[in-house]
PDB file of C-alpha atoms in Angstrom:
ATOM      1  CA  UNK A 298     144.300 142.139 -24.493  1.00 42.00           C
ATOM      2  CA  UNK A 299     147.625 140.137 -23.568  1.00 35.00           C
ATOM      3  CA  UNK A 300     149.658 142.047 -26.273  1.00 37.00           C
ATOM      4  CA  UNK A 301     148.319 145.282 -25.123  1.00 32.00           C
ATOM      5  CA  UNK A 302     149.308 144.929 -21.367  1.00 31.00           C
ATOM      6  CA  UNK A 303     152.845 143.562 -22.184  1.00 36.00           C
ATOM      7  CA  UNK A 304     153.100 146.968 -24.085  1.00 29.00           C
ATOM      8  CA  UNK A 305     152.201 149.354 -20.440  1.00 31.00           C
ATOM      9  CA  UNK A 306     154.050 147.551 -18.495  1.00 37.00           C
ATOM     10  CA  UNK A 307     157.154 148.223 -21.212  1.00 30.00           C
ATOM     11  CA  UNK A 308     156.403 151.488 -21.462  1.00 31.00           C
ATOM     12  CA  UNK A 309     155.813 152.225 -17.661  1.00 35.00           C
ATOM     13  CA  UNK A 310     159.588 150.507 -17.874  1.00 34.00           C
ATOM     14  CA  UNK A 311     161.272 152.801 -20.241  1.00 36.00           C
ATOM     15  CA  UNK A 312     159.412 156.109 -18.923  1.00 33.00           C
ATOM     16  CA  UNK A 313     161.234 155.434 -15.360  1.00 29.00           C
ATOM     17  CA  UNK A 314     164.682 154.040 -16.852  1.00 34.00           C
ATOM     18  CA  UNK A 315     164.193 151.464 -15.417  1.00 33.00           C
ATOM     19  CA  UNK A 316     164.928 147.898 -14.797  1.00 37.00           C
ATOM     20  CA  UNK A 317     161.620 146.304 -13.324  1.00 39.00           C
ATOM     21  CA  UNK A 318     162.427 143.991 -11.017  1.00 43.00           C
ATOM     22  CA  UNK A 319     162.386 139.944 -11.255  1.00 48.00           C
ATOM     23  CA  UNK A 320     159.275 138.092 -10.300  1.00 48.00           C
ATOM     24  CA  UNK A 321     159.794 135.923  -6.924  1.00 52.00           C
ATOM     25  CA  UNK A 322     159.675 132.886  -7.643  1.00 51.00           C
ATOM     26  CA  UNK A 323     155.637 131.505  -6.785  1.00 49.00           C
ATOM     27  CA  UNK A 324     156.264 128.567  -4.525  1.00 51.00           C
ATOM     28  CA  UNK A 325     155.239 124.708  -4.836  1.00 55.00           C
ATOM     29  CA  UNK A 326     153.312 123.430  -3.030  1.00 51.00           C
ATOM     30  CA  UNK A 327     153.370 119.617  -2.022  1.00 54.00           C
ATOM     31  CA  UNK A 328     150.894 117.286  -4.340  1.00 57.00           C
ATOM     32  CA  UNK A 329     147.573 116.925  -2.687  1.00 50.00           C
ATOM     33  CA  UNK A 330     147.853 113.111  -2.203  1.00 52.00           C
ATOM     34  CA  UNK A 331     144.680 111.364  -3.885  1.00 51.00           C
ATOM     35  CA  UNK A 332     141.988 110.027  -1.552  1.00 51.00           C
ATOM     36  CA  UNK A 333     141.564 106.324  -1.396  1.00 45.00           C
ATOM     37  CA  UNK A 334     137.820 106.470  -2.387  1.00 51.00           C
ATOM     38  CA  UNK A 335     138.619 109.436  -5.392  1.00 51.00           C
ATOM     39  CA  UNK A 336     135.828 107.993  -8.242  1.00 50.00           C
ATOM     40  CA  UNK A 337     137.533 107.414 -11.304  1.00 48.00           C
ATOM     41  CA  UNK A 338     137.890 109.321 -14.145  1.00 46.00           C
ATOM     42  CA  UNK A 339     136.395 107.260 -16.903  1.00 47.00           C
ATOM     43  CA  UNK A 340     134.048 104.216 -15.602  1.00 47.00           C
ATOM     44  CA  UNK A 341     135.493 101.300 -16.032  1.00 59.00           C
ATOM     45  CA  UNK A 342     133.763  98.938 -18.726  1.00 71.00           C
ATOM     46  CA  UNK A 343     131.899  95.746 -18.530  1.00 86.00           C
ATOM     47  CA  UNK A 344     133.793  93.002 -18.310  1.00 87.00           C
ATOM     48  CA  UNK A 345     133.451  90.861 -21.020  1.00 94.00           C
ATOM     49  CA  UNK A 346     131.188  87.662 -19.750  1.00 98.00           C
ATOM     50  CA  UNK A 347     130.447  84.330 -21.284  1.00 97.00           C
ATOM     51  CA  UNK A 348     127.417  84.362 -23.285  1.00 99.00           C
ATOM     52  CA  UNK A 349     128.540  87.535 -24.418  1.00 98.00           C
ATOM     53  CA  UNK A 350     127.412  87.171 -28.450  1.00 96.00           C
ATOM     54  CA  UNK A 351     126.056  83.715 -28.168  1.00 98.00           C
ATOM     55  CA  UNK A 352     123.349  82.844 -30.311  1.00 99.00           C
ATOM     56  CA  UNK A 353     120.268  81.908 -29.404  1.00 99.00           C
ATOM     57  CA  UNK A 354     119.942  78.027 -30.560  1.00 99.00           C
ATOM     58  CA  UNK A 355     122.636  77.879 -27.762  1.00 99.00           C
ATOM     59  CA  UNK A 356     121.484  79.917 -25.514  1.00 99.00           C
ATOM     60  CA  UNK A 357     118.496  77.321 -24.895  1.00 99.00           C
ATOM     61  CA  UNK A 358     120.662  74.371 -25.271  1.00 99.00           C
ATOM     62  CA  UNK A 359     121.981  75.890 -21.516  1.00 99.00           C
ATOM     63  CA  UNK A 360     120.464  74.987 -18.527  1.00 99.00           C
ATOM     64  CA  UNK A 361     121.790  76.019 -14.899  1.00 99.00           C
ATOM     65  CA  UNK A 362     121.831  74.421 -11.447  1.00 99.00           C
ATOM     66  CA  UNK A 363     121.365  76.253  -8.138  1.00 99.00           C
ATOM     67  CA  UNK A 364     122.819  73.717  -5.950  1.00 99.00           C
ATOM     68  CA  UNK A 365     120.924  75.106  -2.593  1.00 99.00           C
ATOM     69  CA  UNK A 366     121.007  74.260   1.303  1.00 99.00           C
ATOM     70  CA  UNK A 367     116.939  73.124   0.818  1.00 99.00           C
ATOM     71  CA  UNK A 368     118.293  70.659  -2.399  1.00 99.00           C
ATOM     72  CA  UNK A 369     119.189  71.086  -6.419  1.00 99.00           C
ATOM     73  CA  UNK A 370     116.799  73.452  -8.967  1.00 99.00           C
ATOM     74  CA  UNK A 371     117.526  72.919 -12.346  1.00 99.00           C
ATOM     75  CA  UNK A 372     116.147  75.885 -14.153  1.00 99.00           C
ATOM     76  CA  UNK A 373     116.021  75.766 -18.678  1.00 99.00           C
ATOM     77  CA  UNK A 374     115.762  78.712 -20.575  1.00 99.00           C
ATOM     78  CA  UNK A 375     113.525  80.277 -22.515  1.00 99.00           C
ATOM     79  CA  UNK A 376     115.995  81.998 -25.013  1.00 99.00           C
ATOM     80  CA  UNK A 377     113.628  82.806 -28.061  1.00 99.00           C
ATOM     81  CA  UNK A 378     111.418  84.612 -25.647  1.00 99.00           C
ATOM     82  CA  UNK A 379     113.662  86.854 -23.785  1.00 99.00           C
ATOM     83  CA  UNK A 380     117.142  86.493 -25.257  1.00 99.00           C
ATOM     84  CA  UNK A 381     118.895  89.320 -23.129  1.00 99.00           C
ATOM     85  CA  UNK A 382     117.994  88.090 -20.394  1.00 99.00           C
ATOM     86  CA  UNK A 383     118.915  84.337 -20.932  1.00 99.00           C
ATOM     87  CA  UNK A 384     122.563  86.167 -20.954  1.00 99.00           C
ATOM     88  CA  UNK A 385     122.090  87.724 -18.033  1.00 99.00           C
ATOM     89  CA  UNK A 386     121.244  84.764 -16.177  1.00 99.00           C
ATOM     90  CA  UNK A 387     123.810  82.279 -18.243  1.00 99.00           C
ATOM     91  CA  UNK A 388     126.461  85.588 -17.271  1.00 99.00           C
ATOM     92  CA  UNK A 389     125.683  85.598 -13.583  1.00 99.00           C
ATOM     93  CA  UNK A 390     125.660  81.702 -12.724  1.00 99.00           C
ATOM     94  CA  UNK A 391     128.832  80.745 -14.967  1.00 98.00           C
ATOM     95  CA  UNK A 392     130.933  83.717 -13.267  1.00 98.00           C
ATOM     96  CA  UNK A 393     129.241  82.519  -9.667  1.00 98.00           C
ATOM     97  CA  UNK A 394     127.926  85.744  -8.294  1.00 98.00           C
ATOM     98  CA  UNK A 395     125.410  83.788  -7.327  1.00 99.00           C
ATOM     99  CA  UNK A 396     127.706  81.825  -5.288  1.00 99.00           C
ATOM    100  CA  UNK A 397     126.513  82.712  -1.551  1.00 99.00           C
ATOM    101  CA  UNK A 398     123.537  84.469  -1.975  1.00 99.00           C
ATOM    102  CA  UNK A 399     120.059  84.378  -0.631  1.00 99.00           C
ATOM    103  CA  UNK A 400     116.502  83.339  -1.960  1.00 99.00           C
ATOM    104  CA  UNK A 401     115.875  86.837   0.504  1.00 98.00           C
ATOM    105  CA  UNK A 402     112.139  87.047  -0.274  1.00 98.00           C
ATOM    106  CA  UNK A 403     109.325  84.782  -0.059  1.00 98.00           C
ATOM    107  CA  UNK A 404     105.653  85.506  -0.364  1.00 98.00           C
ATOM    108  CA  UNK A 405     103.248  82.117   0.388  1.00 98.00           C
ATOM    109  CA  UNK A 406     101.934  80.421  -2.785  1.00 98.00           C
ATOM    110  CA  UNK A 407     102.715  82.710  -5.061  1.00 98.00           C
ATOM    111  CA  UNK A 408     106.719  83.211  -5.810  1.00 99.00           C
ATOM    112  CA  UNK A 409     110.641  82.806  -3.798  1.00 99.00           C
ATOM    113  CA  UNK A 410     113.148  85.070  -4.592  1.00 99.00           C
ATOM    114  CA  UNK A 411     116.826  85.288  -5.583  1.00 99.00           C
ATOM    115  CA  UNK A 412     119.423  87.556  -6.702  1.00 99.00           C
ATOM    116  CA  UNK A 413     120.367  89.939  -4.159  1.00 98.00           C
ATOM    117  CA  UNK A 414     123.696  89.710  -4.781  1.00 99.00           C
ATOM    118  CA  UNK A 415     124.449  92.198  -1.456  1.00 98.00           C
ATOM    119  CA  UNK A 416     123.743  88.672   0.276  1.00 98.00           C
ATOM    120  CA  UNK A 417     126.404  86.855  -1.076  1.00 98.00           C
ATOM    121  CA  UNK A 418     129.114  85.927   1.843  1.00 98.00           C
ATOM    122  CA  UNK A 419     132.210  86.718  -1.235  1.00 96.00           C
ATOM    123  CA  UNK A 420     131.749  90.385  -1.451  1.00 97.00           C
ATOM    124  CA  UNK A 421     133.733  92.507  -3.803  1.00 96.00           C
ATOM    125  CA  UNK A 422     134.149  95.144  -5.359  1.00 96.00           C
ATOM    126  CA  UNK A 423     133.294  93.647  -9.627  1.00 96.00           C
ATOM    127  CA  UNK A 424     130.563  91.404  -7.765  1.00 97.00           C
ATOM    128  CA  UNK A 425     129.208  95.348  -6.870  1.00 96.00           C
ATOM    129  CA  UNK A 426     129.396  96.803 -10.040  1.00 96.00           C
ATOM    130  CA  UNK A 427     128.118  93.790 -11.628  1.00 97.00           C
ATOM    131  CA  UNK A 428     124.092  94.045  -9.708  1.00 97.00           C
ATOM    132  CA  UNK A 429     124.330  97.765 -11.194  1.00 96.00           C
ATOM    133  CA  UNK A 430     124.132  96.733 -14.746  1.00 97.00           C
ATOM    134  CA  UNK A 431     120.841  96.879 -15.654  1.00 98.00           C
ATOM    135  CA  UNK A 432     119.197  94.553 -18.554  1.00 98.00           C
ATOM    136  CA  UNK A 433     116.587  95.842 -21.989  1.00 98.00           C
ATOM    137  CA  UNK A 434     113.219  94.806 -20.476  1.00 98.00           C
ATOM    138  CA  UNK A 435     111.623  92.132 -22.039  1.00 99.00           C
ATOM    139  CA  UNK A 436     108.024  91.273 -21.262  1.00 98.00           C
ATOM    140  CA  UNK A 437     106.539  88.150 -22.703  1.00 99.00           C
ATOM    141  CA  UNK A 438     104.056  85.851 -24.985  1.00 98.00           C
ATOM    142  CA  UNK A 439     105.032  83.184 -22.022  1.00 99.00           C
ATOM    143  CA  UNK A 440     102.747  82.292 -18.946  1.00 99.00           C
ATOM    144  CA  UNK A 441     103.244  83.407 -15.231  1.00 99.00           C
ATOM    145  CA  UNK A 442     102.448  79.368 -13.662  1.00 99.00           C
ATOM    146  CA  UNK A 443     104.245  77.674 -11.834  1.00 99.00           C
ATOM    147  CA  UNK A 444     108.097  76.744 -12.197  1.00 99.00           C
ATOM    148  CA  UNK A 445     108.607  79.728 -14.612  1.00 99.00           C
ATOM    149  CA  UNK A 446     111.227  81.575 -13.830  1.00 99.00           C
ATOM    150  CA  UNK A 447     111.087  85.899 -14.720  1.00 99.00           C
ATOM    151  CA  UNK A 448     112.910  88.644 -13.902  1.00 99.00           C
ATOM    152  CA  UNK A 449     111.962  91.444 -10.747  1.00 98.00           C
ATOM    153  CA  UNK A 450     112.264  95.104 -11.938  1.00 96.00           C
ATOM    154  CA  UNK A 451     111.905  97.940 -10.622  1.00 96.00           C
ATOM    155  CA  UNK A 452     109.641 100.463 -11.642  1.00 94.00           C
ATOM    156  CA  UNK A 453     112.242 102.562 -13.967  1.00 93.00           C
ATOM    157  CA  UNK A 454     112.521 101.725 -17.280  1.00 95.00           C
ATOM    158  CA  UNK A 455     114.880  99.031 -18.432  1.00 98.00           C
ATOM    159  CA  UNK A 456     116.201  98.818 -14.873  1.00 97.00           C
ATOM    160  CA  UNK A 457     116.193  94.674 -14.620  1.00 98.00           C
ATOM    161  CA  UNK A 458     119.615  93.841 -12.682  1.00 98.00           C
ATOM    162  CA  UNK A 459     120.222  89.987 -11.426  1.00 99.00           C
ATOM    163  CA  UNK A 460     117.244  89.173  -9.466  1.00 99.00           C
ATOM    164  CA  UNK A 461     114.491  86.819 -10.280  1.00 99.00           C
ATOM    165  CA  UNK A 462     111.924  85.384  -8.940  1.00 99.00           C
ATOM    166  CA  UNK A 463     110.131  81.515  -9.139  1.00 99.00           C
ATOM    167  CA  UNK A 464     106.464  81.038  -8.899  1.00 99.00           C
ATOM    168  CA  UNK A 465     104.895  78.655  -7.064  1.00 99.00           C
ATOM    169  CA  UNK A 466     101.124  79.103  -7.695  1.00 98.00           C
ATOM    170  CA  UNK A 467      99.422  81.705 -10.434  1.00 98.00           C
ATOM    171  CA  UNK A 468     101.403  84.976 -11.198  1.00 98.00           C
ATOM    172  CA  UNK A 469      98.406  85.251 -14.297  1.00 98.00           C
ATOM    173  CA  UNK A 470      98.727  89.039 -13.601  1.00 98.00           C
ATOM    174  CA  UNK A 471     102.148  89.088 -14.132  1.00 98.00           C
ATOM    175  CA  UNK A 472     101.596  88.756 -18.059  1.00 98.00           C
ATOM    176  CA  UNK A 473     103.075  90.755 -20.579  1.00 98.00           C
ATOM    177  CA  UNK A 474     104.646  93.199 -17.597  1.00 97.00           C
ATOM    178  CA  UNK A 475     107.895  90.642 -16.565  1.00 98.00           C
ATOM    179  CA  UNK A 476     110.230  88.548 -18.791  1.00 99.00           C
ATOM    180  CA  UNK A 477     109.601  85.555 -18.413  1.00 99.00           C
ATOM    181  CA  UNK A 478     113.304  83.458 -19.360  1.00 99.00           C
ATOM    182  CA  UNK A 479     112.960  79.874 -17.515  1.00 99.00           C
ATOM    183  CA  UNK A 480     111.348  77.319 -16.535  1.00 99.00           C
ATOM    184  CA  UNK A 481     111.862  74.216 -13.236  1.00 99.00           C
ATOM    185  CA  UNK A 482     113.265  71.329 -15.351  1.00 99.00           C
ATOM    186  CA  UNK A 483     113.511  69.360 -12.095  1.00 98.00           C
ATOM    187  CA  UNK A 484     113.541  70.572  -8.643  1.00 99.00           C
ATOM    188  CA  UNK A 485     110.176  72.151  -7.975  1.00 99.00           C
ATOM    189  CA  UNK A 486     109.620  70.026  -4.249  1.00 99.00           C
ATOM    190  CA  UNK A 487     112.638  72.597  -3.739  1.00 99.00           C
ATOM    191  CA  UNK A 488     111.599  75.273  -4.814  1.00 99.00           C
ATOM    192  CA  UNK A 489     108.288  74.369  -2.485  1.00 99.00           C
ATOM    193  CA  UNK A 490     110.393  74.060   0.686  1.00 99.00           C
ATOM    194  CA  UNK A 491     111.836  77.405   0.169  1.00 99.00           C
ATOM    195  CA  UNK A 492     108.762  78.569   0.085  1.00 99.00           C
ATOM    196  CA  UNK A 493     106.918  76.925   3.214  1.00 98.00           C
ATOM    197  CA  UNK A 494     109.535  78.426   5.013  1.00 96.00           C
ATOM    198  CA  UNK A 495     108.769  80.425   8.192  1.00 98.00           C
ATOM    199  CA  UNK A 496     108.642  84.269   7.474  1.00 98.00           C
ATOM    200  CA  UNK A 497     108.303  87.801   8.517  1.00 97.00           C
ATOM    201  CA  UNK A 498     106.310  89.536   6.713  1.00 96.00           C
ATOM    202  CA  UNK A 499     108.239  88.667   2.625  1.00 97.00           C
ATOM    203  CA  UNK A 500     111.015  88.179   5.067  1.00 98.00           C
ATOM    204  CA  UNK A 501     112.375  84.177   5.506  1.00 98.00           C
ATOM    205  CA  UNK A 502     113.579  84.240   9.038  1.00 98.00           C
ATOM    206  CA  UNK A 503     116.244  81.863   7.701  1.00 98.00           C
ATOM    207  CA  UNK A 504     116.546  82.299   4.335  1.00 98.00           C
ATOM    208  CA  UNK A 505     117.889  79.167   2.045  1.00 99.00           C
ATOM    209  CA  UNK A 506     121.412  79.852   0.467  1.00 99.00           C
ATOM    210  CA  UNK A 507     122.479  78.950  -3.051  1.00 99.00           C
ATOM    211  CA  UNK A 508     125.786  77.226  -2.844  1.00 99.00           C
ATOM    212  CA  UNK A 509     127.143  76.893  -6.312  1.00 99.00           C
ATOM    213  CA  UNK A 510     124.544  77.646  -9.289  1.00 99.00           C
ATOM    214  CA  UNK A 511     126.518  76.277 -12.323  1.00 99.00           C
ATOM    215  CA  UNK A 512     125.773  76.418 -16.165  1.00 99.00           C
ATOM    216  CA  UNK A 513     125.787  73.483 -17.998  1.00 99.00           C
ATOM    217  CA  UNK A 514     124.416  71.953 -21.529  1.00 98.00           C
ATOM    218  CA  UNK A 515     120.611  70.114 -21.100  1.00 98.00           C
ATOM    219  CA  UNK A 516     119.902  66.854 -20.399  1.00 94.00           C
ATOM    220  CA  UNK A 517     118.177  65.197 -23.057  1.00 85.00           C
TER     221      UNK A 517
END
């Protein structure tokens, strides 16, 4: 088609014995400024975290300490039962993602729930991206009983991100449906105190904040 069009133009010029007028130079438009909120061309890869690639044995030997406004809670990891859930939790604690977040949900005599990164006082773009990273579902044989730590998730399969809950009472109806991944090693009385605080529905009136989360080898 392009050749045919070029031939037609040449024939027209020759027939009239005239030189075709020089084409006018297109007026250059100023470059369109980039929007400050423009979506990047590619989604950045997940940043490397301390327990990426860690063995089950190494993860099982770690404990997470949550220093809260109500006291200290220490959690041992059940890595053999939920390895990817444990990896995610260890990474969140080790990278300080949990620091300054609150226990945002309390159901009396049942659970306290934390890990919502939007409650952090240290909001960054990296934290917002981390809050959307999902992990695979890992329902397992661990019984949901008092002192067990399990992963909260939406109804969407493989949709868990950063929220976790600690059981104060029996949760046997959750068995085989949620990824139980930890057990309270020290500080169950702190969990009880958080659970007894005044609420409006399941929202605590004065949410207890996690001031710092750390990962260390469990003391023997």
